[in-house]
Short mmCIF file of C-alpha atoms and ligand atoms in Angstrom, two decimals:
data_model
loop_
_atom_site.label_atom_id
_atom_site.label_comp_id
_atom_site.label_asym_id
_atom_site.label_seq_id
_atom_site.Cartn_x
_atom_site.Cartn_y
_atom_site.Cartn_z
CA MET A 28 40.00 44.21 18.41
CA GLY A 29 41.74 41.07 19.67
CA ILE A 30 41.34 38.32 22.18
CA GLU A 31 41.98 40.83 25.02
CA ILE A 32 38.25 41.65 24.96
CA PHE A 33 37.88 38.46 27.02
CA SER A 34 40.36 39.67 29.63
CA LEU A 35 39.11 40.32 33.17
CA GLU A 36 42.31 42.08 34.22
CA GLY A 37 41.54 44.48 37.08
CA ARG A 38 37.91 43.35 37.45
CA ARG A 39 36.38 42.55 40.82
CA ALA A 40 34.12 39.51 40.76
CA LEU A 41 31.81 37.75 43.20
CA VAL A 42 30.67 34.17 42.60
CA THR A 43 28.07 32.58 44.87
CA GLY A 44 27.93 28.82 45.25
CA ALA A 45 31.65 28.71 44.50
CA SER A 46 32.52 25.90 46.89
CA ARG A 47 31.93 23.21 44.25
CA GLY A 48 30.38 22.44 40.86
CA ILE A 49 29.67 25.14 38.29
CA GLY A 50 30.46 28.07 40.60
CA ARG A 51 33.91 26.72 41.44
CA SER A 52 34.80 26.36 37.75
CA ILE A 53 33.59 29.89 36.97
CA ALA A 54 35.52 31.41 39.89
CA LEU A 55 38.77 29.74 38.82
CA ALA A 56 38.29 30.75 35.19
CA PHE A 57 37.68 34.37 36.19
CA ALA A 58 40.94 34.36 38.16
CA GLU A 59 42.78 32.83 35.18
CA ALA A 60 41.33 35.64 33.04
CA GLY A 61 42.75 38.25 35.44
CA ALA A 62 39.99 39.02 37.96
CA ASP A 63 40.16 39.24 41.72
CA VAL A 64 37.45 36.88 42.95
CA ALA A 65 35.30 36.76 46.07
CA VAL A 66 33.94 33.27 46.61
CA ALA A 67 30.79 32.69 48.65
CA ALA A 68 28.93 29.66 50.01
CA ARG A 69 28.23 27.98 53.35
CA THR A 70 31.19 25.55 53.39
CA VAL A 71 34.20 27.65 54.33
CA SER A 72 36.79 24.85 54.13
CA ASP A 73 36.05 24.29 50.43
CA LEU A 74 36.13 28.04 49.78
CA GLU A 75 39.51 28.33 51.50
CA THR A 76 40.96 25.61 49.25
CA LEU A 77 39.62 27.46 46.20
CA ALA A 78 40.96 30.81 47.47
CA LYS A 79 44.47 29.32 47.65
CA GLU A 80 44.16 28.22 44.01
CA ILE A 81 43.01 31.72 43.01
CA GLU A 82 45.90 33.31 44.90
CA SER A 83 48.37 30.92 43.28
CA LEU A 84 47.28 32.49 39.96
CA GLY A 85 48.42 35.86 41.30
CA ARG A 86 44.93 37.21 42.05
CA ARG A 87 43.27 38.37 45.22
CA ALA A 88 40.65 36.09 46.75
CA VAL A 89 38.09 36.73 49.48
CA VAL A 90 36.27 33.93 51.26
CA ILE A 91 32.73 34.81 52.31
CA GLU A 92 30.69 32.42 54.42
CA THR A 93 27.09 33.14 53.55
CA ASP A 94 23.63 31.68 53.31
CA ILE A 95 21.88 33.34 50.38
CA ARG A 96 18.43 32.49 51.78
CA ASN A 97 18.88 35.51 54.03
CA ARG A 98 18.78 39.07 52.64
CA ASP A 99 20.95 40.47 55.43
CA ALA A 100 23.57 37.84 54.64
CA ILE A 101 23.51 38.90 50.97
CA GLN A 102 23.94 42.54 51.99
CA SER A 103 26.89 41.62 54.23
CA MET A 104 28.40 39.54 51.40
CA VAL A 105 28.29 42.45 48.93
CA ASP A 106 29.52 44.90 51.59
CA ALA A 107 32.48 42.60 52.29
CA VAL A 108 33.44 42.48 48.59
CA VAL A 109 33.24 46.25 48.24
CA ALA A 110 35.25 46.76 51.46
CA GLU A 111 37.93 44.29 50.37
CA PHE A 112 38.19 45.04 46.63
CA GLY A 113 36.96 48.66 46.54
CA GLY A 114 34.00 47.84 44.29
CA LEU A 115 32.11 45.16 42.41
CA ASP A 116 32.23 44.68 38.62
CA ILE A 117 30.94 41.13 38.09
CA MET A 118 28.39 39.18 40.11
CA VAL A 119 27.51 35.56 39.35
CA ASN A 120 24.37 34.44 41.17
CA ASN A 121 25.02 30.73 40.90
CA ALA A 122 24.15 29.20 44.29
CA GLY A 123 21.00 27.16 44.01
CA GLY A 124 19.58 23.77 43.13
CA SER A 125 16.95 21.33 44.30
CA ASN A 126 17.60 18.36 46.53
CA PHE A 127 14.22 16.68 46.06
CA MET A 128 11.66 15.88 43.40
CA SER A 129 7.93 15.74 43.94
CA PRO A 130 4.83 15.43 41.79
CA LEU A 131 2.47 18.39 42.14
CA ILE A 132 -0.18 16.46 44.07
CA ALA A 133 2.26 15.32 46.76
CA MET A 134 4.19 18.56 47.10
CA ARG A 135 4.13 20.21 50.49
CA PRO A 136 3.86 24.01 50.56
CA GLU A 137 7.04 23.99 52.70
CA GLY A 138 8.88 22.31 49.81
CA TRP A 139 7.72 24.96 47.36
CA GLU A 140 8.79 27.69 49.79
CA LYS A 141 12.22 26.13 50.28
CA ILE A 142 13.02 25.98 46.57
CA ARG A 143 11.58 29.44 45.94
CA THR A 144 13.63 31.05 48.70
CA LEU A 145 16.90 29.57 47.45
CA ASN A 146 16.46 29.80 43.68
CA TYR A 147 14.21 32.82 43.19
CA ASP A 148 14.00 35.20 46.15
CA ALA A 149 17.77 35.12 46.64
CA VAL A 150 18.33 36.21 43.03
CA PHE A 151 16.09 39.25 43.53
CA HIS A 152 17.91 40.27 46.73
CA ALA A 153 21.35 39.69 45.20
CA CYS A 154 20.56 41.58 41.99
CA GLN A 155 19.10 44.55 43.87
CA ILE A 156 21.98 44.80 46.32
CA GLY A 157 24.66 43.91 43.74
CA ALA A 158 23.32 46.41 41.18
CA GLN A 159 23.45 49.17 43.81
CA ALA A 160 27.15 48.44 44.34
CA MET A 161 27.78 48.35 40.59
CA LEU A 162 25.94 51.63 39.99
CA ALA A 163 28.22 53.26 42.55
CA SER A 164 31.23 52.42 40.36
CA GLY A 165 29.65 53.17 36.99
CA GLY A 166 28.54 49.76 35.76
CA GLY A 167 29.03 46.01 35.83
CA SER A 168 27.83 42.62 34.70
CA ILE A 169 25.29 40.45 36.52
CA ILE A 170 25.13 36.81 35.48
CA ASN A 171 22.26 34.73 36.85
CA ILE A 172 22.46 30.96 36.56
CA SER A 173 19.07 29.72 35.41
CA SER A 174 18.50 26.25 33.88
CA VAL A 175 16.96 24.47 30.91
CA ALA A 176 14.27 23.62 33.49
CA GLY A 177 13.42 27.33 33.26
CA ILE A 178 12.86 27.06 29.51
CA SER A 179 10.64 23.97 29.33
CA GLY A 180 8.77 22.48 32.25
CA ALA A 181 10.54 19.78 34.25
CA PRO A 182 8.09 17.21 35.68
CA THR A 183 8.46 16.61 39.45
CA LEU A 184 10.58 19.77 39.58
CA SER A 185 7.74 22.23 39.03
CA MET A 186 8.89 24.59 41.77
CA TYR A 187 12.44 24.55 40.44
CA SER A 188 11.19 25.14 36.87
CA ALA A 189 9.08 28.05 38.03
CA ALA A 190 11.96 29.61 39.94
CA LYS A 191 14.46 29.21 37.10
CA GLY A 192 11.96 30.46 34.50
CA GLY A 193 11.19 33.37 36.81
CA VAL A 194 14.89 34.18 37.12
CA ARG A 195 15.15 34.31 33.31
CA LEU A 196 12.28 36.79 32.88
CA PHE A 197 13.31 38.78 35.95
CA THR A 198 16.78 39.11 34.39
CA GLN A 199 15.29 40.29 31.10
CA ALA A 200 13.22 42.93 32.93
CA ILE A 201 16.07 44.31 35.04
CA ALA A 202 18.38 44.26 32.00
CA LYS A 203 16.04 46.74 30.33
CA GLU A 204 15.76 48.84 33.49
CA LEU A 205 19.51 49.00 33.98
CA ALA A 206 20.65 49.11 30.35
CA ALA A 207 21.31 52.84 30.21
CA SER A 208 23.20 52.80 33.53
CA GLY A 209 26.08 50.57 32.43
CA VAL A 210 24.91 47.54 34.41
CA ARG A 211 24.22 44.52 32.19
CA ALA A 212 22.24 41.47 33.31
CA ASN A 213 22.18 38.11 31.54
CA CYS A 214 21.46 34.45 32.24
CA ILE A 215 23.16 31.19 31.57
CA SER A 216 20.87 28.17 31.33
CA PRO A 217 22.84 24.97 31.74
CA GLY A 218 21.49 21.56 30.80
CA TRP A 219 22.56 18.46 32.75
CA ILE A 220 26.04 19.11 34.17
CA ASP A 221 28.16 16.63 36.10
CA THR A 222 28.32 18.29 39.53
CA PRO A 223 27.58 17.05 43.07
CA LEU A 224 24.01 18.29 42.54
CA ASN A 225 23.52 15.37 40.15
CA ASP A 226 25.32 12.66 42.14
CA TRP A 227 21.95 10.89 42.54
CA MET A 228 21.90 10.48 38.74
CA THR A 229 25.55 9.94 37.82
CA SER A 230 26.02 7.33 40.55
CA ASP A 231 23.41 5.09 38.92
CA GLU A 232 24.36 3.78 35.46
CA ASN A 233 20.75 3.28 34.29
CA THR A 234 19.56 6.71 35.41
CA LEU A 235 22.55 8.33 33.72
CA ARG A 236 21.87 6.46 30.44
CA GLU A 237 18.23 7.63 30.53
CA ALA A 238 19.33 11.24 30.99
CA GLU A 239 21.88 10.96 28.18
CA LYS A 240 19.12 9.82 25.80
CA MET A 241 17.51 13.27 26.20
CA ILE A 242 20.68 15.03 25.06
CA PRO A 243 21.50 15.11 21.33
CA MET A 244 25.24 15.11 22.13
CA GLY A 245 24.64 11.87 24.01
CA ARG A 246 26.35 12.93 27.23
CA ILE A 247 25.96 15.29 30.15
CA GLY A 248 28.20 18.36 30.37
CA ARG A 249 31.19 19.18 32.55
CA PRO A 250 31.30 22.28 34.84
CA GLU A 251 34.18 23.69 32.73
CA GLU A 252 31.82 23.75 29.75
CA ILE A 253 29.83 26.58 31.39
CA VAL A 254 32.94 28.72 31.74
CA GLY A 255 33.05 30.04 28.16
CA ALA A 256 29.57 31.53 28.44
CA ALA A 257 30.42 33.10 31.81
CA LEU A 258 33.66 34.62 30.51
CA TYR A 259 31.83 36.06 27.53
CA LEU A 260 29.09 37.65 29.66
CA ALA A 261 31.54 38.94 32.29
CA SER A 262 33.99 40.55 29.87
CA ASP A 263 34.09 43.34 27.30
CA ALA A 264 33.39 40.67 24.67
CA SER A 265 29.71 41.18 25.53
CA THR A 266 29.43 44.97 25.96
CA PHE A 267 26.33 45.07 23.68
CA THR A 268 24.70 42.00 25.24
CA THR A 269 22.10 42.40 27.96
CA GLY A 270 18.87 40.60 28.81
CA THR A 271 19.87 37.45 26.98
CA THR A 272 20.10 33.80 28.02
CA LEU A 273 22.94 31.61 26.82
CA VAL A 274 21.80 27.98 26.76
CA VAL A 275 24.59 25.44 27.29
CA ASP A 276 22.92 22.04 27.09
CA GLY A 277 24.40 19.75 24.43
CA GLY A 278 21.41 20.51 22.20
CA GLN A 279 18.72 19.38 24.67
CA THR A 280 16.37 22.33 24.11
CA ALA A 281 17.27 22.97 20.46
N1 LIG B 315 24.28 20.74 37.55
C1 LIG B 315 23.27 20.90 36.69
O1 LIG B 315 22.91 19.97 35.95
C2 LIG B 315 22.57 22.21 36.59
C3 LIG B 315 21.72 22.42 35.51
C4 LIG B 315 21.05 23.63 35.39
C5 LIG B 315 21.23 24.61 36.33
N2 LIG B 315 22.05 24.39 37.39
C6 LIG B 315 22.20 25.47 38.36
O2 LIG B 315 23.56 25.81 38.46
C7 LIG B 315 23.84 26.30 39.77
C8 LIG B 315 25.01 25.53 40.37
O3 LIG B 315 24.66 24.16 40.41
P1 LIG B 315 25.72 23.00 40.64
O4 LIG B 315 25.30 21.89 39.79
O5 LIG B 315 27.10 23.52 40.57
O6 LIG B 315 25.31 22.64 42.15
P2 LIG B 315 26.17 22.07 43.37
O7 LIG B 315 27.29 21.26 42.90
O8 LIG B 315 25.18 21.46 44.30
O9 LIG B 315 26.73 23.43 44.01
C9 LIG B 315 25.83 24.34 44.57
C10 LIG B 315 26.60 25.47 45.19
O10 LIG B 315 25.69 26.37 45.82
C11 LIG B 315 26.06 26.54 47.18
N3 LIG B 315 24.86 26.75 47.97
C12 LIG B 315 23.78 25.94 48.09
N4 LIG B 315 22.89 26.44 48.94
C13 LIG B 315 23.41 27.62 49.39
C14 LIG B 315 22.95 28.61 50.29
N5 LIG B 315 21.78 28.50 50.93
N6 LIG B 315 23.74 29.70 50.51
C15 LIG B 315 24.92 29.81 49.88
N7 LIG B 315 25.41 28.92 49.00
C16 LIG B 315 24.65 27.83 48.77
C17 LIG B 315 26.80 25.27 47.53
O11 LIG B 315 27.72 25.47 48.58
P3 LIG B 315 27.47 25.14 50.14
O12 LIG B 315 26.70 23.86 50.21
O13 LIG B 315 28.86 25.08 50.66
O14 LIG B 315 26.71 26.31 50.65
C18 LIG B 315 27.56 25.01 46.25
O15 LIG B 315 28.74 25.79 46.21
C19 LIG B 315 22.53 26.15 40.56
O16 LIG B 315 21.84 27.38 40.55
C20 LIG B 315 21.77 25.12 39.77
O17 LIG B 315 20.38 25.24 39.94
C21 LIG B 315 22.73 23.22 37.55
#
């Protein structure tokens, strides 16, 4: 068995939140590994730029404008991939994040709801709808992007921690349910990664230094450093791996 076990030749992938950050890096890497890639997010112009890069690698690309906070939009997204590619083999549920922090006592229920809808409910809808499409073609790989905040509690991000921890256990549960069907489900839990999500931190030297102190490697990660884990979980390199979480965090949670 050689390096070809990492090949995604002939696979049909869908990456949500592909317009920037971690999702963009994963989508490009999948195309480089041989997959046709559907890229989904709200910002179509960024997706179109990415689609051109995917096509320049000789792969098919589909741009899907979507808002994953809406189940019907998720259904339409998956339907579009199946209509365009003829099936779905790999689904990366990456879109998510939190654009505010709040201590428990000050948190408004609307804030909790907002983070839950984006980071938790959407993963349920996407996994249910995506798994149905995968079952129709005999199997596939679901990759949910959790976080180190879903492994240990993140103060002032309690709702985000709860959602990401929930995604991890949800993934473990559905991995067991689906194991015999040929559909695998796994998580990646990134630590601090230098994406637009963290501009608030990287744009301030002192805040960045404080974050780096929490990381044994002494630096935050780059989006490309999540790609290896995604390629492993998407490809035949991981055919006996389901229900696991790959932590990519510079040693933060070790
Ligand atoms: N960066 C980190 O340090 C870090 C650490 C742990 C986990 N994570 C997780 O990794 C994932 C990617 O994060 P990132 O750092 O790459 O974030 P990012 O740079 O902010 O990118 C987020 C992506 O999600 C899309 N998105 C956001 N809301 C959406 C919605 N309602 N519907 C559809 N797409 C939506 C965005 O595109 P549009 O705005 O165009 O829709 C964008 O493509 C997230 O789940 C995040 O929680 C990140």
